[in-house]
Structure formats: structure tokens, C-alpha cells
Short mmCIF file of C-alpha atoms and ligand atoms in Angstrom, two decimals:
data_model
loop_
_atom_site.label_atom_id
_atom_site.label_comp_id
_atom_site.label_asym_id
_atom_site.label_seq_id
_atom_site.Cartn_x
_atom_site.Cartn_y
_atom_site.Cartn_z
CA MET A 227 -16.96 4.10 -23.86
CA ARG A 228 -15.04 4.58 -27.43
CA ILE A 229 -13.55 7.72 -27.86
CA GLN A 230 -13.48 9.23 -31.86
CA LEU A 231 -11.35 12.18 -32.90
CA ASN A 232 -11.53 14.47 -35.57
CA PRO A 233 -8.06 14.33 -37.72
CA GLY A 234 -5.34 16.60 -36.35
CA TRP A 235 -6.82 15.63 -32.64
CA GLN A 236 -4.99 13.29 -30.38
CA LEU A 237 -5.15 12.05 -26.87
CA THR A 238 -1.49 13.25 -25.35
CA ARG A 239 0.21 12.14 -21.75
CA ARG A 240 1.79 14.73 -19.90
CA THR A 241 4.90 13.92 -17.62
CA TYR A 242 5.79 15.89 -14.53
CA ASN A 243 9.34 15.56 -13.01
CA GLY A 244 9.68 12.49 -15.33
CA GLN A 245 6.25 10.53 -14.28
CA PRO A 246 3.10 10.75 -16.12
CA VAL A 247 0.65 12.27 -14.55
CA GLY A 248 -3.10 10.90 -13.79
CA HIS A 249 -4.66 12.63 -16.37
CA PHE A 250 -4.76 12.97 -20.67
CA TYR A 251 -4.95 16.25 -22.58
CA LEU A 252 -6.68 16.34 -25.92
CA THR A 253 -3.88 18.14 -28.18
CA HIS A 254 -3.72 19.38 -31.81
CA ASP A 255 -1.26 19.00 -34.21
CA ALA A 256 -1.87 22.83 -35.72
CA PRO A 257 -1.39 26.16 -33.04
CA LEU A 258 -3.87 26.81 -30.89
CA ASN A 259 -5.37 29.79 -33.26
CA LEU A 260 -5.38 27.60 -36.57
CA ALA A 261 -7.32 24.89 -34.69
CA VAL A 262 -9.75 26.89 -33.46
CA ALA A 263 -9.92 29.02 -36.56
CA SER A 264 -10.58 25.34 -38.39
CA GLY A 265 -13.39 24.81 -36.08
CA THR A 266 -13.23 21.45 -35.56
CA SER A 267 -13.72 20.40 -32.19
CA PRO A 268 -11.69 17.44 -30.94
CA LEU A 269 -14.34 14.94 -30.39
CA ALA A 270 -16.08 13.35 -33.82
CA PRO A 271 -19.80 13.05 -33.57
CA SER A 272 -20.62 10.27 -31.78
CA THR A 273 -21.80 7.18 -33.40
CA PRO A 274 -24.22 4.55 -32.30
CA PRO A 275 -23.10 2.35 -29.52
CA VAL A 276 -21.73 -1.04 -31.19
CA ALA A 277 -21.65 -4.34 -29.73
CA THR A 278 -17.92 -4.71 -30.05
CA PRO A 279 -15.84 -5.64 -27.07
CA VAL A 280 -15.48 -2.94 -24.55
CA PRO A 281 -11.81 -1.78 -24.19
CA PRO A 282 -10.63 -1.25 -20.35
CA PRO A 283 -11.50 2.23 -19.28
CA ALA A 284 -8.28 4.29 -19.01
CA SER A 285 -7.45 4.01 -15.61
CA THR A 286 -7.13 0.21 -15.70
CA LEU A 287 -4.90 -0.17 -19.25
CA PRO A 288 -1.48 -1.59 -18.21
CA LEU A 289 1.27 0.91 -18.44
CA PRO A 290 4.35 -0.30 -20.38
CA PRO A 291 6.67 -1.10 -17.21
CA VAL A 292 10.13 -1.24 -17.94
CA THR A 293 10.21 1.77 -20.58
CA SER A 294 11.17 5.05 -19.56
CA PRO A 295 8.13 7.54 -19.32
CA PRO A 296 6.94 9.08 -22.56
CA SER A 297 8.88 12.71 -22.67
CA SER A 298 6.54 15.48 -22.19
CA ARG A 299 5.53 16.34 -26.03
CA PRO A 300 6.29 19.83 -26.98
CA THR A 301 2.66 20.85 -27.42
CA PRO A 302 1.35 23.55 -29.66
CA LEU A 303 -0.38 25.13 -26.65
CA ALA A 304 3.37 25.10 -24.80
CA ALA A 305 4.60 27.31 -27.94
CA THR A 306 2.18 29.74 -27.92
CA PRO A 307 3.73 32.53 -26.14
CA SER A 308 0.47 34.46 -24.99
CA LEU A 309 -0.86 31.37 -23.25
CA PRO A 310 -0.31 30.55 -19.74
CA PRO A 311 1.67 27.21 -19.25
CA VAL A 312 -0.58 24.63 -18.45
CA ALA A 313 -0.87 24.35 -14.89
CA VAL A 314 0.25 21.29 -13.19
CA ARG A 315 -1.75 20.60 -9.54
CA PRO A 316 0.43 21.93 -7.10
CA THR A 317 1.51 19.46 -4.57
CA PRO A 318 -0.17 20.29 -1.35
CA SER A 319 2.41 21.33 1.57
CA PRO A 320 2.47 19.60 4.68
CA ALA A 321 -0.25 20.77 7.26
CA ALA A 322 2.50 21.19 9.89
CA PRO A 323 5.47 18.67 9.75
CA GLY A 324 8.11 18.51 12.71
CA ALA A 325 11.41 19.52 12.89
CA ASN A 326 12.45 16.41 11.32
CA GLY A 327 9.54 16.59 9.00
CA GLY A 328 6.11 14.73 8.61
CA VAL A 329 6.14 12.46 5.17
CA VAL A 330 3.73 13.57 2.84
CA ALA A 331 2.56 11.42 0.01
CA SER A 332 1.04 13.04 -2.68
CA GLY A 333 0.94 13.21 -6.58
CA THR A 334 0.50 10.41 -8.77
CA HIS A 335 0.77 7.21 -7.44
CA PHE A 336 1.44 3.65 -8.72
CA ARG A 337 -0.95 0.37 -7.98
CA VAL A 338 0.64 -2.82 -8.55
CA VAL A 339 -2.21 -5.43 -9.18
CA VAL A 340 -3.12 -8.74 -10.45
CA PRO A 341 -6.46 -9.19 -11.89
CA ILE A 342 -8.53 -12.20 -10.22
CA THR A 343 -8.45 -14.83 -13.13
CA GLY A 344 -9.53 -17.92 -10.87
CA PRO A 345 -9.80 -19.12 -7.25
CA ASN A 346 -6.38 -19.20 -6.41
CA THR A 347 -5.09 -15.97 -7.61
CA LEU A 348 -5.25 -14.30 -4.36
CA GLN A 349 -2.77 -17.45 -2.96
CA GLN A 350 -0.54 -17.45 -5.88
CA VAL A 351 0.16 -13.70 -5.39
CA ARG A 352 0.48 -13.80 -1.72
CA ALA A 353 3.20 -16.44 -2.30
CA VAL A 354 5.36 -14.02 -3.74
CA GLU A 355 4.04 -10.46 -2.17
CA PRO A 356 2.47 -11.43 1.37
CA GLU A 357 1.06 -8.49 1.74
CA ALA A 358 -1.50 -8.46 -1.17
CA PHE A 359 -4.84 -8.07 -0.74
CA ARG A 360 -8.60 -8.47 -2.69
CA THR A 361 -9.90 -5.41 -4.15
CA THR A 362 -11.99 -4.21 -6.79
CA VAL A 363 -10.55 -1.23 -9.17
CA ASP A 364 -13.20 0.26 -11.74
CA GLY A 365 -15.52 -2.92 -10.88
CA GLN A 366 -13.03 -5.42 -12.03
CA ALA A 367 -11.35 -8.00 -9.20
CA MET A 368 -8.27 -7.50 -8.61
CA VAL A 369 -5.45 -8.66 -6.06
CA GLN A 370 -4.06 -5.15 -4.70
CA VAL A 371 0.18 -5.78 -3.97
CA GLY A 372 1.05 -2.59 -3.35
CA LEU A 373 0.36 1.52 -3.69
CA PHE A 374 3.81 3.38 -4.11
CA ARG A 375 4.73 6.89 -4.46
CA ASP A 376 7.89 5.84 -6.73
CA ARG A 377 7.71 4.20 -9.51
CA PRO A 378 10.99 2.46 -9.51
CA ARG A 379 9.60 0.62 -6.38
CA ALA A 380 6.25 -0.14 -8.15
CA GLU A 381 8.22 -1.54 -10.78
CA GLU A 382 10.48 -3.77 -8.73
CA VAL A 383 7.38 -5.36 -7.56
CA TYR A 384 5.88 -5.65 -10.78
CA GLN A 385 9.03 -7.61 -11.94
CA THR A 386 8.67 -9.94 -8.85
CA LEU A 387 5.02 -10.89 -9.93
CA VAL A 388 6.17 -11.43 -13.55
CA ALA A 389 9.16 -13.30 -12.49
CA ALA A 390 6.48 -15.69 -10.99
CA SER A 391 4.20 -15.85 -13.95
CA LEU A 392 1.67 -13.79 -12.63
CA PRO A 393 -0.29 -11.44 -14.94
CA ALA A 394 0.29 -8.16 -13.18
CA LYS A 395 0.03 -4.35 -14.25
CA ILE A 396 0.64 -1.38 -12.88
CA LEU A 397 -2.06 1.00 -12.94
CA ASN A 398 -2.02 4.82 -12.23
CA ALA A 399 -3.54 6.16 -9.23
CA GLN A 400 -4.90 9.38 -7.50
CA ALA A 401 -2.63 10.08 -4.20
CA PRO A 402 -4.57 9.59 -1.34
CA ALA A 403 -6.03 12.66 -0.03
CA THR A 404 -4.25 12.46 3.36
CA ALA A 405 -1.58 10.41 3.68
CA THR A 406 0.77 12.58 6.48
CA LEU A 407 2.61 10.96 9.11
CA PRO A 408 2.63 12.26 12.25
CA PRO A 409 5.92 14.23 13.15
CA ILE A 410 8.99 12.43 14.28
CA PRO A 411 9.64 13.78 17.95
CA THR A 412 13.15 13.73 19.39
CA VAL A 413 13.70 10.73 21.21
CA PRO A 414 16.97 10.69 23.79
CA ARG A 415 19.31 8.19 22.91
CA GLU A 416 19.24 6.19 25.88
CA GLN A 417 15.37 5.52 25.51
CA THR A 418 13.83 2.78 23.44
CA LEU A 419 12.12 3.71 20.43
CA VAL A 420 9.70 1.27 19.20
CA VAL A 421 7.56 2.12 15.73
CA ILE A 422 4.26 0.22 15.63
CA ASP A 423 2.54 -0.29 12.10
CA PRO A 424 -0.90 -0.77 12.03
CA GLY A 425 -1.50 -2.06 8.66
CA HIS A 426 -3.62 -0.41 5.89
CA GLY A 427 -5.94 2.27 6.98
CA GLY A 428 -8.20 4.77 5.19
CA ARG A 429 -9.47 3.99 1.99
CA ASP A 430 -7.21 0.65 1.92
CA PRO A 431 -9.16 -1.45 4.21
CA GLY A 432 -6.83 -4.51 3.92
CA ALA A 433 -8.42 -7.85 4.09
CA ILE A 434 -12.22 -8.34 4.31
CA GLY A 435 -13.48 -11.46 6.25
CA ILE A 436 -16.41 -13.25 7.55
CA GLY A 437 -18.96 -10.96 8.32
CA GLY A 438 -17.41 -8.25 6.63
CA ILE A 439 -14.70 -7.94 9.20
CA GLN A 440 -12.15 -5.32 8.19
CA GLU A 441 -8.51 -5.93 8.66
CA LYS A 442 -7.25 -2.35 9.11
CA GLN A 443 -9.67 -1.80 12.33
CA ILE A 444 -8.62 -5.05 13.85
CA ASN A 445 -5.09 -3.90 12.98
CA THR A 446 -5.56 -0.17 14.79
CA THR A 447 -7.58 -1.94 17.83
CA ILE A 448 -4.40 -4.42 18.39
CA SER A 449 -1.75 -1.50 17.62
CA ASN A 450 -3.24 0.82 20.31
CA ARG A 451 -3.22 -1.65 22.73
CA VAL A 452 0.65 -2.32 22.30
CA GLN A 453 1.14 0.96 22.06
CA GLN A 454 -0.49 1.74 25.58
CA ARG A 455 1.32 -1.45 27.16
CA LEU A 456 5.17 -0.46 25.96
CA GLN A 457 4.60 3.09 27.17
CA GLU A 458 3.38 1.47 30.67
CA ALA A 459 6.56 -0.28 30.56
CA GLY A 460 8.71 2.93 30.15
CA LEU A 461 9.10 2.21 26.33
CA THR A 462 8.92 5.49 23.72
CA VAL A 463 6.07 4.17 21.19
CA LEU A 464 5.77 6.16 17.92
CA MET A 465 2.70 4.92 15.52
CA THR A 466 3.00 5.23 11.59
CA ARG A 467 -0.34 6.08 11.78
CA THR A 468 -2.89 7.15 14.58
CA SER A 469 -6.13 7.59 13.02
CA ASP A 470 -8.16 5.78 9.97
CA GLN A 471 -5.90 7.11 7.05
CA TRP A 472 -3.85 5.52 4.30
CA VAL A 473 -0.28 5.82 4.47
CA ASP A 474 2.32 4.63 1.65
CA LEU A 475 4.59 1.33 2.45
CA ASP A 476 7.58 3.62 1.78
CA ALA A 477 6.63 6.34 3.91
CA ARG A 478 6.07 3.67 6.83
CA ALA A 479 9.18 2.28 6.49
CA GLN A 480 11.02 5.54 6.06
CA PHE A 481 9.61 7.12 9.29
CA ALA A 482 11.19 4.35 11.14
CA ASN A 483 13.97 4.64 10.02
CA ARG A 484 14.40 8.39 10.07
CA ALA A 485 13.18 8.38 13.81
CA GLY A 486 16.23 6.23 14.32
CA ALA A 487 13.58 3.38 15.54
CA ASP A 488 15.45 0.57 17.54
CA LEU A 489 12.28 -2.29 16.63
CA PHE A 490 9.50 -2.12 13.83
CA VAL A 491 6.58 -3.97 14.45
CA SER A 492 3.91 -4.20 11.91
CA ILE A 493 0.54 -5.48 12.63
CA HIS A 494 -1.82 -7.33 10.21
CA ALA A 495 -4.28 -9.70 9.71
CA ASN A 496 -4.22 -12.51 7.54
CA ALA A 497 -6.83 -13.90 5.01
CA ILE A 498 -6.71 -16.78 2.42
CA SER A 499 -10.32 -17.14 0.87
CA MET A 500 -13.32 -17.19 1.83
CA ASP A 501 -13.77 -20.68 0.74
CA ARG A 502 -10.97 -21.74 3.52
CA PRO A 503 -12.36 -20.66 6.72
CA ASP A 504 -10.70 -23.90 8.17
CA ILE A 505 -7.42 -21.74 8.03
CA ASN A 506 -6.85 -20.36 11.24
CA GLY A 507 -3.60 -19.50 12.90
CA LEU A 508 -0.80 -16.87 14.10
CA GLU A 509 2.18 -16.10 11.52
CA THR A 510 4.95 -13.84 12.59
CA TYR A 511 7.40 -12.69 9.56
CA TYR A 512 10.58 -11.16 9.73
CA LEU A 513 13.47 -10.86 6.82
CA SER A 514 16.68 -10.76 8.07
CA SER A 515 17.67 -9.16 11.59
CA GLY A 516 14.15 -9.45 12.99
CA GLU A 517 14.09 -13.32 13.91
CA ARG A 518 14.82 -13.39 17.47
CA LEU A 519 12.09 -10.56 17.73
CA ALA A 520 9.69 -12.37 15.82
CA ARG A 521 10.43 -15.36 18.14
CA ASN A 522 10.10 -13.69 21.20
CA ILE A 523 6.39 -12.08 19.95
CA HIS A 524 5.15 -15.60 18.44
CA SER A 525 5.85 -17.66 21.53
CA SER A 526 4.28 -15.12 23.90
CA VAL A 527 1.13 -14.71 21.62
CA LEU A 528 0.95 -18.54 21.38
CA ARG A 529 1.70 -18.75 25.21
CA ASN A 530 -0.92 -16.24 26.25
CA THR A 531 -3.64 -17.26 23.29
CA ASP A 532 -5.59 -20.17 22.10
CA MET A 533 -4.16 -19.18 18.77
CA ALA A 534 -2.94 -22.15 16.13
CA ASP A 535 0.35 -21.76 15.33
CA ARG A 536 1.68 -21.40 11.52
CA GLY A 537 5.24 -20.52 12.26
CA VAL A 538 7.59 -17.80 12.21
CA ARG A 539 8.19 -17.17 9.00
CA GLN A 540 10.42 -15.13 6.37
CA ALA A 541 8.95 -13.01 3.81
CA ARG A 542 10.28 -9.94 1.72
CA PHE A 543 7.26 -7.81 2.96
CA TYR A 544 7.74 -4.20 1.80
CA VAL A 545 7.89 -2.70 5.31
CA LEU A 546 10.54 -5.37 6.15
CA ARG A 547 12.78 -5.01 3.43
CA TYR A 548 13.10 -0.97 3.76
CA THR A 549 13.60 -0.48 7.38
CA THR A 550 16.97 -0.69 9.03
CA MET A 551 16.37 -2.35 12.56
CA PRO A 552 15.05 -5.30 13.46
CA ALA A 553 11.63 -5.70 12.17
CA VAL A 554 8.58 -7.99 12.22
CA LEU A 555 5.16 -8.26 10.56
CA VAL A 556 2.74 -10.33 12.57
CA GLU A 557 -0.16 -11.99 11.01
CA THR A 558 -2.50 -12.01 14.22
CA GLY A 559 -5.04 -14.33 12.75
CA PHE A 560 -6.99 -15.20 9.54
CA VAL A 561 -10.05 -12.54 9.09
CA THR A 562 -11.43 -15.70 6.58
CA GLY A 563 -10.47 -18.09 9.67
CA SER A 564 -13.87 -19.18 11.20
CA VAL A 565 -11.97 -19.40 14.45
CA ASP A 566 -10.07 -16.41 14.27
CA ALA A 567 -12.82 -14.38 12.76
CA ALA A 568 -15.13 -15.11 16.36
CA ARG A 569 -11.82 -14.23 18.01
CA PHE A 570 -11.48 -10.92 16.54
CA ARG A 571 -15.03 -10.09 17.23
CA ASN A 572 -14.36 -10.56 20.79
CA PRO A 573 -12.59 -7.45 22.24
CA ALA A 574 -11.38 -9.39 25.38
CA ALA A 575 -9.28 -12.19 23.23
CA VAL A 576 -8.09 -8.97 20.88
CA ASN A 577 -6.84 -7.25 23.88
CA GLN A 578 -5.18 -10.72 25.01
CA ILE A 579 -3.35 -11.11 21.22
CA ALA A 580 -2.03 -6.82 22.10
CA ASP A 581 -0.59 -7.80 25.29
CA ALA A 582 0.87 -10.81 24.14
CA ILE A 583 2.56 -8.96 21.46
CA ALA A 584 3.52 -6.30 23.97
CA GLN A 585 5.04 -8.98 26.33
CA GLY A 586 7.09 -10.42 23.34
CA ILE A 587 8.70 -7.04 22.43
CA LEU A 588 9.57 -6.70 26.52
CA ASP A 589 10.75 -10.23 26.27
CA TYR A 590 13.03 -9.68 23.46
CA LEU A 591 14.39 -6.13 25.06
CA ARG A 592 15.73 -7.93 27.95
CA GLY A 593 17.44 -10.64 25.93
ZN1 ZN B 265 -2.38 -6.75 5.99
#
């Protein structure tokens, strides 16, 4: 779509608390009364469509990543004292945060993506940011690397991608409708507190594999069973999400930090490409202090299932980078792998994976 404006009118981006808001205003150079008196509307009469290359829709325009956001322009509207201030959508208050506060994500978010330009784009991005997954934004195939409340976090990820010569973009995104973490209960210090993090959720399905299998559902099933097993063993377990809801990566990490968790285990399923059903197997990731925990979980799953071994690996997953306790991320098999996808469709086999992860956590705690 091409928008043509009459003279004097322009598209104006507003900022709020230093961050651009996710919509645009039509503003005029003249004060409101003069603009109205002139009788011009913002939009020029529509012209017949022309067969020129269509610019991308506004929501996919790359934002300048490094420059500071444009300051709020003093608009003529703001200078007219009789007018109420332009309303900015109020931040919804959390429903009922606990004493320590649930974490609520709201306002404009920043989506870091890499447009898919070839068969290897997903692999190339995952080599840098392993939690990336394939999605579509406004009908365009993209690899989504992350969705962040904080622009600096988005820019850090963006810079990592650019350094790897990937054509990354930062897009404005709507805040998800619900992204409330459960309140953090008071846990006695002598109790071992484990935070289980079921990856993705809500409008973020994670990877989608053979037969339309969705990663978020696998993550939920396995995580719930791990929680149940650990509670039976007397541990206190908190979940970063307890229903099919989207939770910001930073909120997940901060939840574990605030709760004072002793361990953090993020549960995911892997994906590579629908053209590679031959790639199957277990990968367990850590970044720094989680190595022994990763090895305990990994060997327990290999011992108790028939999964292929793709190794214990080190990676800079967001939730591993920003948690302060031993933290691991388990990729419980490939939704794009023929063997693993079949296993994911077998409830008994999925339970085996979950039980083995719980056993690995207990092995770790027994030293
Ligand atoms: Zn995932």
C-alpha cells in the first residue's frame, strides 16, 4: 500500500519512556485550528494502483538498531492547551501478583528476526542463537530469534547476528495479551527449589515439525511430568508458565533469579529442517555453572530411552546467559526428525523422557 499525504502532513512516530510506541500518528505542521481551517485532510486523493515494487508493510520496516530512538517531537497538538494530552495506552496492572510480584510483560516489544533467504537460513541463525525458530511475520517467512521487552536486549541479540553476517532486523511487536508469571511463593531456604521452564507457549508455538507437531505442546507435557516427579521426591518446583501462554525470555530468567532457584531447567524440542528427517537425538546445553547438571540429565536420558546422543554442548541461550544459578536447556529431540517425531507422538515414550530428566536432576542433587 502506498500512502500519499497532502502538503504539511507527515507520519510521526511517538516515543514513550524513551521507546518508540508501536503505532504512528498523522501530524500537521500548523496548529490544529489552522490545519482544520485550511480544510485539508491528511490523505491525498487516492491514485490508481501502480505496478511498482511494493514497500514492506510498516510493521516489518527495519528499525535503526544502534541509534537512539527518536525523541518525541513537540507536535502542534501538544502545544494546544485546550486539548487533552494524547493518550498513551495505560499499562495494565498485574491481576494479582504475589508478595514478591509476578512479572508482567506489557507495552511495545521488540522482535528480532532474520528473513529466510535460502534453505540454510534457519541453521545459520541457530548456529548463533540456538533458540531461534521458523515463523511468518506479515506473510513473510522469517526465523524469529527472540521477542524482548527491553530494546537493549534486542539490540544485543541483533548485533550478535549482524556480526555473523546475518541480515537481522528488529521489528516492533505488540505486547502479548497475557504474559503473567505466577507469583513467587516463599520457599524455606533449606528446601531445594527447582525452576522448570517449558519453552515457548501461547502464540509462540516454537518449532513445528512432522505432521504439524508443535514444540510448545511437547515442552508442556514433559515439563509437567518432570515437576510431578520432582515433587514426589520432595523438591519444591516452580514453573515459568503453567498454561499455554507466551512468556518473555527475560521474564523467565528473572523469575528464577527472584525466586532464588537452586537449579533452572529449560525444556525444549529441537528442529532443523523438514528436509532432514534423518537428524534425531538429544542435545543438552549449559553455558557456565550448569555443566555437571547437564551431564547428569543427558546421561540419564540416554540411559533410560533409546534416543541418539548428540552431545552435551555449550551455548549462549538467553535463559542460560541471564540466570544466576546452574542452568541447562534440554533439547528433547527433533520435531523435524522422523524417529524423534514418532517418539513425541507416543505418550509413554514422552513420559520416559520426562522421568529420565527428573532422575538426572536428582542424580545431580545427590552429588
Ligand atoms: Zn525451543
